[in-house]
mmCIF file with all atom_site columns, C-alpha atoms and ligand atoms in Angstrom:
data_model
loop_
_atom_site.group_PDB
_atom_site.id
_atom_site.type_symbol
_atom_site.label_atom_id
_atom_site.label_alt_id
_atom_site.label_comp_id
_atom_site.label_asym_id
_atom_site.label_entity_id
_atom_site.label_seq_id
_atom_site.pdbx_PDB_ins_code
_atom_site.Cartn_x
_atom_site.Cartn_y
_atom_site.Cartn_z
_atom_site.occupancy
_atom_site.B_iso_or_equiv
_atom_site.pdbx_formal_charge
_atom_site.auth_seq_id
_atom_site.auth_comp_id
_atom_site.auth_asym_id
_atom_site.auth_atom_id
_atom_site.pdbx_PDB_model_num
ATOM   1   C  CA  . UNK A 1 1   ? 13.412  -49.864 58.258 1.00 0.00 ? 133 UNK A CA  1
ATOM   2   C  CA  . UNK A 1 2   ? 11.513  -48.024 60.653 1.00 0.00 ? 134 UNK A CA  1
ATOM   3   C  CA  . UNK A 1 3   ? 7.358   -47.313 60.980 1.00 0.00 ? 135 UNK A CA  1
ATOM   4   C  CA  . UNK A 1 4   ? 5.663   -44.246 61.871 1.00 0.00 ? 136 UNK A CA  1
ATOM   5   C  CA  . UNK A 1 5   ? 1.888   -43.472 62.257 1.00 0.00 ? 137 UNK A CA  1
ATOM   6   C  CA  . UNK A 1 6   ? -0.679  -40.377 63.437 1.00 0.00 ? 138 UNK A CA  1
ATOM   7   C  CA  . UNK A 1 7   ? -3.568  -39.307 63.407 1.00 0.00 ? 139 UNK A CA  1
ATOM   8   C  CA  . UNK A 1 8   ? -4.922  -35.320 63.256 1.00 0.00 ? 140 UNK A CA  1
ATOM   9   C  CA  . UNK A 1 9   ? -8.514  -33.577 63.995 1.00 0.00 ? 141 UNK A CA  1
ATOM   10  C  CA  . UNK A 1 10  ? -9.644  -30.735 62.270 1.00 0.00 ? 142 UNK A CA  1
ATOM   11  C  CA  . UNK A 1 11  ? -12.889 -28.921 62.813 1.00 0.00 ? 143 UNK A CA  1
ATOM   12  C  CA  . UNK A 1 12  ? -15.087 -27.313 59.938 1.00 0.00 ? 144 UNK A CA  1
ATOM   13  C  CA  . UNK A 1 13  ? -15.571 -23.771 60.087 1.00 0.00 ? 145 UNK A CA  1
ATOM   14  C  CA  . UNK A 1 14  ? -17.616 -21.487 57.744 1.00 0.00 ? 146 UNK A CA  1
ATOM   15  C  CA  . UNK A 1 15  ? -15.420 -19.292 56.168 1.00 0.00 ? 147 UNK A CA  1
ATOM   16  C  CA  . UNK A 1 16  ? -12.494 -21.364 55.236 1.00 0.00 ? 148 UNK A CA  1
ATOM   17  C  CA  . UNK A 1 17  ? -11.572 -23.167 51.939 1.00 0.00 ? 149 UNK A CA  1
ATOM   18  C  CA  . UNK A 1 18  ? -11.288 -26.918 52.172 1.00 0.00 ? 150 UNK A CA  1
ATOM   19  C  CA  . UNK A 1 19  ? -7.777  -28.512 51.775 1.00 0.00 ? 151 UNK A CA  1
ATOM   20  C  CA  . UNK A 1 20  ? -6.896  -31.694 52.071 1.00 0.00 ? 152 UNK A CA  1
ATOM   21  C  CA  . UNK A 1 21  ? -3.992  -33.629 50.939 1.00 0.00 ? 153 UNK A CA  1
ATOM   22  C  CA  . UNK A 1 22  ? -2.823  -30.552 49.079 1.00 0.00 ? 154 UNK A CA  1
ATOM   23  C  CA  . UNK A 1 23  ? -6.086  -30.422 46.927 1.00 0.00 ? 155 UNK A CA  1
ATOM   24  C  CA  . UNK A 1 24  ? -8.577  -27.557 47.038 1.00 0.00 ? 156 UNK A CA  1
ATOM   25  C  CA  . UNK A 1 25  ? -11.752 -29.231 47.274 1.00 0.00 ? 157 UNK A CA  1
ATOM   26  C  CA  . UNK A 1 26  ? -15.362 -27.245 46.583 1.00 0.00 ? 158 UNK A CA  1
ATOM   27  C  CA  . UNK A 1 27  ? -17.583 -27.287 49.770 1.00 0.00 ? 159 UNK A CA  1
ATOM   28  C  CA  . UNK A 1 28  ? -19.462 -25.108 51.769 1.00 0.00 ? 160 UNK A CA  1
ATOM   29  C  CA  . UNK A 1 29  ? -17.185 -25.018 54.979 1.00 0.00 ? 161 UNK A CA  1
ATOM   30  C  CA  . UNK A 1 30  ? -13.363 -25.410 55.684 1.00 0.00 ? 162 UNK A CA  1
ATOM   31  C  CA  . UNK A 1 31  ? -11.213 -26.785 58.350 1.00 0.00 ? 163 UNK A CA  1
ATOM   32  C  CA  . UNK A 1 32  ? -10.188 -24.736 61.216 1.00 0.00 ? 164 UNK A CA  1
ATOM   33  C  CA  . UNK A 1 33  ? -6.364  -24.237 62.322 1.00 0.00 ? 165 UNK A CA  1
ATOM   34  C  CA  . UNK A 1 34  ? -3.045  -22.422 62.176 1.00 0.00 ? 166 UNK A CA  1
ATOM   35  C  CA  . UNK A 1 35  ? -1.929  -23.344 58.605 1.00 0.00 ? 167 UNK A CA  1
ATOM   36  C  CA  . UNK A 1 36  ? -4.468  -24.599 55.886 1.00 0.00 ? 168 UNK A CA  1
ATOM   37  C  CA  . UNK A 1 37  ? -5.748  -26.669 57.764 1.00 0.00 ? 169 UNK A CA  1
ATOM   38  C  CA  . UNK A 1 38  ? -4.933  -29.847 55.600 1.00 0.00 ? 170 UNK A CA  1
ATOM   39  C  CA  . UNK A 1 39  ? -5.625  -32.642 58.303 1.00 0.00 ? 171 UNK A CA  1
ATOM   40  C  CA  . UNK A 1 40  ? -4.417  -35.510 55.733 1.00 0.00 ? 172 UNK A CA  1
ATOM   41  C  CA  . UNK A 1 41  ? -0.736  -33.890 55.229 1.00 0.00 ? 173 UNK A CA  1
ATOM   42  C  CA  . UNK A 1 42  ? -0.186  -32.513 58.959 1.00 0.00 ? 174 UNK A CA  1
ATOM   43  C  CA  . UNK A 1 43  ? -0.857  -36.691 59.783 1.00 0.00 ? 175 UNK A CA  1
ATOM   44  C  CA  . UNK A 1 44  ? 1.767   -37.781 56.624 1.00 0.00 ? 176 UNK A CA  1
ATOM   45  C  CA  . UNK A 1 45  ? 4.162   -35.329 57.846 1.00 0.00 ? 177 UNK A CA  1
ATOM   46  C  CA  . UNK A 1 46  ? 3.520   -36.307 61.408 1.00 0.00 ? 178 UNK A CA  1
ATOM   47  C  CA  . UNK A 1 47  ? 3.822   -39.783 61.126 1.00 0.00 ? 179 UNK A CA  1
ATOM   48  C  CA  . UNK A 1 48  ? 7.701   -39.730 59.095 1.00 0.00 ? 180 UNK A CA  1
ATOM   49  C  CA  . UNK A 1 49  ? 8.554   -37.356 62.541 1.00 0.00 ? 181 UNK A CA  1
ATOM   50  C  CA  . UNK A 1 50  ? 7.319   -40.788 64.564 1.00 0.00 ? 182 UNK A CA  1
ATOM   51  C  CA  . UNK A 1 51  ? 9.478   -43.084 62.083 1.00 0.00 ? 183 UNK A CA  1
ATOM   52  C  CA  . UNK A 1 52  ? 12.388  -40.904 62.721 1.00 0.00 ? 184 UNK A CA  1
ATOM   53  C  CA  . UNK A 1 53  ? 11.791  -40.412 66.691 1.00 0.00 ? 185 UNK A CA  1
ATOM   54  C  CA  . UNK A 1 54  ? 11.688  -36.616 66.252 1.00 0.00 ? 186 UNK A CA  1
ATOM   55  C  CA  . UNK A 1 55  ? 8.649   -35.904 68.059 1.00 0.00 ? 187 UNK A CA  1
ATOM   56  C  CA  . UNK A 1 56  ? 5.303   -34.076 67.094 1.00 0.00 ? 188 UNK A CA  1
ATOM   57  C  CA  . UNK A 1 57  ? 4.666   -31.717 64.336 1.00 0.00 ? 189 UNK A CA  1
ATOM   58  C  CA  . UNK A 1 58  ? 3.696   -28.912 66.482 1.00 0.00 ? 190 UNK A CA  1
ATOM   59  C  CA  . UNK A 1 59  ? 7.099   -29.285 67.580 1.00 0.00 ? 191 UNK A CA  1
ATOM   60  C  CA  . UNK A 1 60  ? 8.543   -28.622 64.212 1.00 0.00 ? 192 UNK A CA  1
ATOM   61  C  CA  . UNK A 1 61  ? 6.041   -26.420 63.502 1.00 0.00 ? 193 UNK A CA  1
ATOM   62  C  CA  . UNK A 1 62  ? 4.638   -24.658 66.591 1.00 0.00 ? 194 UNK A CA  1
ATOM   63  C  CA  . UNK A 1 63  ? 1.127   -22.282 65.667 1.00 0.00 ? 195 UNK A CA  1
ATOM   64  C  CA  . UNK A 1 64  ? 2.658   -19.152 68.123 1.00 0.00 ? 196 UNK A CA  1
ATOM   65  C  CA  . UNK A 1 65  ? 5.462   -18.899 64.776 1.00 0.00 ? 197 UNK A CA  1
ATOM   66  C  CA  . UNK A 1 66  ? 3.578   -16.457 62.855 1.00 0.00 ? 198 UNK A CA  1
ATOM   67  C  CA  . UNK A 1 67  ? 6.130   -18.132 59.755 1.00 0.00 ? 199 UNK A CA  1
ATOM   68  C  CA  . UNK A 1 68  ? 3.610   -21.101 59.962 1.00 0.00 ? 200 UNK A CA  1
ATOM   69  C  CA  . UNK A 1 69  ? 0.214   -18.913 59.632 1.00 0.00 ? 201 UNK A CA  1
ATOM   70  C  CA  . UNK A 1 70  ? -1.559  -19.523 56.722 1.00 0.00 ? 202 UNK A CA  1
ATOM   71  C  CA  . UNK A 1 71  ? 1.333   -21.835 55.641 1.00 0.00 ? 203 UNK A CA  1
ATOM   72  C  CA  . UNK A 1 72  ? 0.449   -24.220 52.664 1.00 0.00 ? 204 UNK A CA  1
ATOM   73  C  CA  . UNK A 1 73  ? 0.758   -27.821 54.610 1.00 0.00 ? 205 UNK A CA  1
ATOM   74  C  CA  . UNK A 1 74  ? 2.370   -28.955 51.407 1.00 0.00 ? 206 UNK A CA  1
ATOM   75  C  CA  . UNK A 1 75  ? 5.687   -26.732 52.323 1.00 0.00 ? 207 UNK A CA  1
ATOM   76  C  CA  . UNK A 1 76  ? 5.939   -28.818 55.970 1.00 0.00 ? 208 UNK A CA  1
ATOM   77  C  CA  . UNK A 1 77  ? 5.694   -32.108 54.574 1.00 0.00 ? 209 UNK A CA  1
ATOM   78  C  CA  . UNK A 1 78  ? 8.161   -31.290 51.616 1.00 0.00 ? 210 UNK A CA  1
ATOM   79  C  CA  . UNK A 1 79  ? 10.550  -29.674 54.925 1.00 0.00 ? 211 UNK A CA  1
ATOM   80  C  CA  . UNK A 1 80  ? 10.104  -33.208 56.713 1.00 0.00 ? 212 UNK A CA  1
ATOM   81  C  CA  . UNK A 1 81  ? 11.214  -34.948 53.721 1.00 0.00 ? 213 UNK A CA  1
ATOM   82  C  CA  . UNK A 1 82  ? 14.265  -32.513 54.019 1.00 0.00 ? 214 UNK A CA  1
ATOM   83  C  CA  . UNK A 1 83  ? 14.808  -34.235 57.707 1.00 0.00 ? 215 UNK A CA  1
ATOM   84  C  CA  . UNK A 1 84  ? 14.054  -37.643 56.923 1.00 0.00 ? 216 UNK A CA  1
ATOM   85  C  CA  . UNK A 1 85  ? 17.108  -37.292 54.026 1.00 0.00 ? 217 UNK A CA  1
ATOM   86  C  CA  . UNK A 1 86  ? 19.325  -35.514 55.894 1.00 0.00 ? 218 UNK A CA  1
ATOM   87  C  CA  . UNK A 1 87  ? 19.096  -38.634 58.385 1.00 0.00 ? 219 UNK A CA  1
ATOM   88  C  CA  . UNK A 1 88  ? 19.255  -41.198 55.693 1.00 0.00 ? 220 UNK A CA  1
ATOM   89  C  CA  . UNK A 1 89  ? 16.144  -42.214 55.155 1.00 0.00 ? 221 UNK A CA  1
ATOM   90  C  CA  . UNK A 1 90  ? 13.837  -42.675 52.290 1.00 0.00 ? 222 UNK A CA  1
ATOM   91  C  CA  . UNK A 1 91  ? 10.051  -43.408 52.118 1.00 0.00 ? 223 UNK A CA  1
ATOM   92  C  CA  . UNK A 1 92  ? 9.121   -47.056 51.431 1.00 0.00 ? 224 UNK A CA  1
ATOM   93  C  CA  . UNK A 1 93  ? 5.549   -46.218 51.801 1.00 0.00 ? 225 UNK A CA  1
ATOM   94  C  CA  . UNK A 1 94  ? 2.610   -44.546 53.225 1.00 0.00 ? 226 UNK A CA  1
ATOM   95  C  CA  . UNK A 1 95  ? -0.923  -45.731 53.855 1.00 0.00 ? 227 UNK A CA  1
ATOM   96  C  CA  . UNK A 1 96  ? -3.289  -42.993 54.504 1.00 0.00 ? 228 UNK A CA  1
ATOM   97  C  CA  . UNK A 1 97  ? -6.770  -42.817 56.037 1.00 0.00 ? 229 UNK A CA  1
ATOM   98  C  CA  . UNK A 1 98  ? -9.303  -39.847 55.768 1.00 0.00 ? 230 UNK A CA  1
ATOM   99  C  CA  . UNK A 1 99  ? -12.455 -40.006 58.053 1.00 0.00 ? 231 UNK A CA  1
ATOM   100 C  CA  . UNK A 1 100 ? -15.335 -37.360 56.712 1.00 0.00 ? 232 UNK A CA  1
ATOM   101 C  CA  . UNK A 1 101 ? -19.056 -38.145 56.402 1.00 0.00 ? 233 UNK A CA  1
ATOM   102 C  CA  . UNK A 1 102 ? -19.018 -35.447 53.206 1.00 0.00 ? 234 UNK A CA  1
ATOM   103 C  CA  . UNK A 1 103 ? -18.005 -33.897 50.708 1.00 0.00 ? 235 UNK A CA  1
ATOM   104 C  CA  . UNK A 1 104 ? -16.879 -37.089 48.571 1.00 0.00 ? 236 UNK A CA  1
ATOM   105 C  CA  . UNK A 1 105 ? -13.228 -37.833 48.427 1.00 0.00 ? 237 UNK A CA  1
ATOM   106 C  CA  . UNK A 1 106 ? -13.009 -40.320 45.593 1.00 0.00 ? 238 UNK A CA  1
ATOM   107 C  CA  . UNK A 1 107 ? -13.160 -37.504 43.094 1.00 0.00 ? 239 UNK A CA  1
ATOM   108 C  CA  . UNK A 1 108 ? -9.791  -36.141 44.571 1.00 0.00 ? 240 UNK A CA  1
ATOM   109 C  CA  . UNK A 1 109 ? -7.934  -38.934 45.789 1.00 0.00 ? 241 UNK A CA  1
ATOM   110 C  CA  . UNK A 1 110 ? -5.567  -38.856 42.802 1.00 0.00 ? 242 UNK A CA  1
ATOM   111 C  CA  . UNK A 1 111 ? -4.367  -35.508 43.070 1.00 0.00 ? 243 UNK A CA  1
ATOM   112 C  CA  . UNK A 1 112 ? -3.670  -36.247 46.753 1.00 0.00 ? 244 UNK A CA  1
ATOM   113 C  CA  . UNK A 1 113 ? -1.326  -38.797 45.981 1.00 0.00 ? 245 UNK A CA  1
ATOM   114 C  CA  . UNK A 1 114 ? 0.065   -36.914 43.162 1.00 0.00 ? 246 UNK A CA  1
ATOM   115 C  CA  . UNK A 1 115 ? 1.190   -34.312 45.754 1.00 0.00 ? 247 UNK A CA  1
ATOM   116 C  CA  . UNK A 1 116 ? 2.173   -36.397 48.146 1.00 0.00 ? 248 UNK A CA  1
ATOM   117 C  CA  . UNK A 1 117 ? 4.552   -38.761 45.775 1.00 0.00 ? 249 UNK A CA  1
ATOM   118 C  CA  . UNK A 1 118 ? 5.949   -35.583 44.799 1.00 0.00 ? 250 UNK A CA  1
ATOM   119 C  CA  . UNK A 1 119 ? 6.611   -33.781 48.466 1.00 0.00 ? 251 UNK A CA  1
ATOM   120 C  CA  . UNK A 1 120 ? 8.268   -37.122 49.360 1.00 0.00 ? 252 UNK A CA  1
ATOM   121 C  CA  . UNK A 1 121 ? 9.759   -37.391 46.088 1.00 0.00 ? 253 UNK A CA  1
ATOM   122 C  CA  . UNK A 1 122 ? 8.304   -40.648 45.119 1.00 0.00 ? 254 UNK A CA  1
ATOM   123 C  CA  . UNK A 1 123 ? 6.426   -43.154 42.877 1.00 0.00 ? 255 UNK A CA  1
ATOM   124 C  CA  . UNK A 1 124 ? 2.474   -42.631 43.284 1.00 0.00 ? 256 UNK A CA  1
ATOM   125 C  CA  . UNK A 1 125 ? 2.529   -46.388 44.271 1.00 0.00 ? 257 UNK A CA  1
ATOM   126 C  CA  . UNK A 1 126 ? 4.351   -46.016 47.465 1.00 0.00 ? 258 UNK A CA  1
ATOM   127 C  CA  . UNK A 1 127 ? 1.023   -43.686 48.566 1.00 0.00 ? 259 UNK A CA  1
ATOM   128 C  CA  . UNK A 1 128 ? -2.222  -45.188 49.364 1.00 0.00 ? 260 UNK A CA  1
ATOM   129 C  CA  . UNK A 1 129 ? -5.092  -42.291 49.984 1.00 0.00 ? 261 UNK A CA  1
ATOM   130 C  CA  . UNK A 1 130 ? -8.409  -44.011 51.285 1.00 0.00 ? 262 UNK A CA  1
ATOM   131 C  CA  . UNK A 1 131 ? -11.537 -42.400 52.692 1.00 0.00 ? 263 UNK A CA  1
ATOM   132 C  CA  . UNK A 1 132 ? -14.150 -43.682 54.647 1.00 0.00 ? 264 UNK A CA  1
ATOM   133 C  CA  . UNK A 1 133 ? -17.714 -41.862 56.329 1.00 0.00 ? 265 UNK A CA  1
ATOM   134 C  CA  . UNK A 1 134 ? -18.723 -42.000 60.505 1.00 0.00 ? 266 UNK A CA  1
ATOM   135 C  CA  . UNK A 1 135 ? -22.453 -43.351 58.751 1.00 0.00 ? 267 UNK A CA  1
ATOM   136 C  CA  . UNK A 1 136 ? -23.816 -40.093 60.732 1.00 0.00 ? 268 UNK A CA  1
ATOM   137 C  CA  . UNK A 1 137 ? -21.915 -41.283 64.406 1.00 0.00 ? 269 UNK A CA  1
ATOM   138 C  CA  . UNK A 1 138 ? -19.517 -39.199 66.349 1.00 0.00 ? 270 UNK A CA  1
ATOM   139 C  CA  . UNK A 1 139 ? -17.907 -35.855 65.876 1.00 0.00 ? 271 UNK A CA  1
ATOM   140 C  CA  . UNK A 1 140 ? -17.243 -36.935 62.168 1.00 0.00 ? 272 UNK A CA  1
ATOM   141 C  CA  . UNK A 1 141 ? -20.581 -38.319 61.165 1.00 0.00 ? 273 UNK A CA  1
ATOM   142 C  CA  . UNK A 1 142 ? -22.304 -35.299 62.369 1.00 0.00 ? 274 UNK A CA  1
ATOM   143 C  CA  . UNK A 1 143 ? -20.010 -33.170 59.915 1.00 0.00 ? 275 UNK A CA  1
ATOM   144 C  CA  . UNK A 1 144 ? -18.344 -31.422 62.606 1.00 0.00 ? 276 UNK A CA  1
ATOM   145 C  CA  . UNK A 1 145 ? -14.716 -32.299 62.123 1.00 0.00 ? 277 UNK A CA  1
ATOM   146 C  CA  . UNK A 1 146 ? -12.447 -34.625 60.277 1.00 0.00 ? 278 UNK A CA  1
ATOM   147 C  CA  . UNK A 1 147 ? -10.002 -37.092 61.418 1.00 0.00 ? 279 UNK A CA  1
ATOM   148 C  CA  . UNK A 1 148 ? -7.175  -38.427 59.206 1.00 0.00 ? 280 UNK A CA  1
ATOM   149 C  CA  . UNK A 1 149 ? -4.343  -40.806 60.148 1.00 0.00 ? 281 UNK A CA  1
ATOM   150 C  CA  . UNK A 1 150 ? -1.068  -41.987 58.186 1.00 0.00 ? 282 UNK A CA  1
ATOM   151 C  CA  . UNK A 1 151 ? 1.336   -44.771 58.662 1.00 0.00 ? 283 UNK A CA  1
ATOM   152 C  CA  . UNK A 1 152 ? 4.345   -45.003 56.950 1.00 0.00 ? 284 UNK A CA  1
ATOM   153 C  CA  . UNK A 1 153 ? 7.196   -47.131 56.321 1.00 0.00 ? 285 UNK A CA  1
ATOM   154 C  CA  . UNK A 1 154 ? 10.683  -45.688 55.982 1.00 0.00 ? 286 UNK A CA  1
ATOM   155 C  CA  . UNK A 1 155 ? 13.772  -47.166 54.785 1.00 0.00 ? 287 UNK A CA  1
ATOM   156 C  CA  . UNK A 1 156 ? 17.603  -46.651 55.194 1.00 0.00 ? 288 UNK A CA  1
ATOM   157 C  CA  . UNK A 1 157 ? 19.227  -45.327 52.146 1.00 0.00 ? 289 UNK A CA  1
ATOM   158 C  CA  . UNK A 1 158 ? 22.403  -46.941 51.570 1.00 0.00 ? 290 UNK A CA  1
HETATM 159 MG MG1 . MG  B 2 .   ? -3.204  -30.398 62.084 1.00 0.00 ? 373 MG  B MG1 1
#
């Protein structure tokens, strides 16, 4: 077995639609960055590149490739589950953490682990999705940004 974690910052931005683990969600700003943006996926994709020692995402995925612009952050983390099969591994699970003082996640948190069981091709109960507020403290209680961080669990196939 083998453990990975991350964690990624977004900022909002007006303009921009609001995606997080794959889900459009209705709010008045977006998050700002290279692809969509999605905070919650670049951190599940990042953290199976930690299990697997291959280094960060921007790595993988640097934001000078104009092939990455725009890029649905769905299409990475279905790419690293390419890479963690082609090395033999297999998800055992991931445990995910959203930081955002609003909108409300709970409404959503179902279809984010819908899409991520099926980029990682498997069961919704290997994929926790959990959300929590900065109660109006720091960068993510003012509404300025989001953080969102992932640990996962992989496991040799045999
Ligand atoms: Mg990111």
């Amino acid at each position: 077995m083998r453990i990975g974690q991350s964690t990624d910052i977004h900022r909002f931005a007006e303009g921009r639609k609001l995606i997080l683990g794959g889900v459009e969600i209705p709010f008045e700003k977006g998050l700002l960055g290279h692809s969509d943006a999605d905070a919650l996926t670049h951190a599940l994709a990042e953290a199976i590149l930690g299990a697997l020692a291959l280094g960060d995402l921007g790595h993988w995925f640097p934001d000078t490739d104009p092939k990455w612009e725009g890029v649905d952050s769905q299409i990475i983390l279905k790419e690293v589950a390419r890479m963690m099969k082609e090395r033999g591994y297999r998800l055992g699970n991931a445990d995910c953490l959203i930081l955002i003082e609003r909108p409300k996640m709970a409404p959503h948190i179902t279809a984010m682990r819908e899409n991520f069981a099926r980029a990682l091709d498997t069961d919704i109960a290997n994929i926790s999705v959990k959300a929590t507020r900065g109660e109006g403290m720091g960068f993510v209680g003012r509404g300025e940004g989001v953080l969102a961080q992932a640990v996962v669990l992989l496991e040799e196939e045999r």
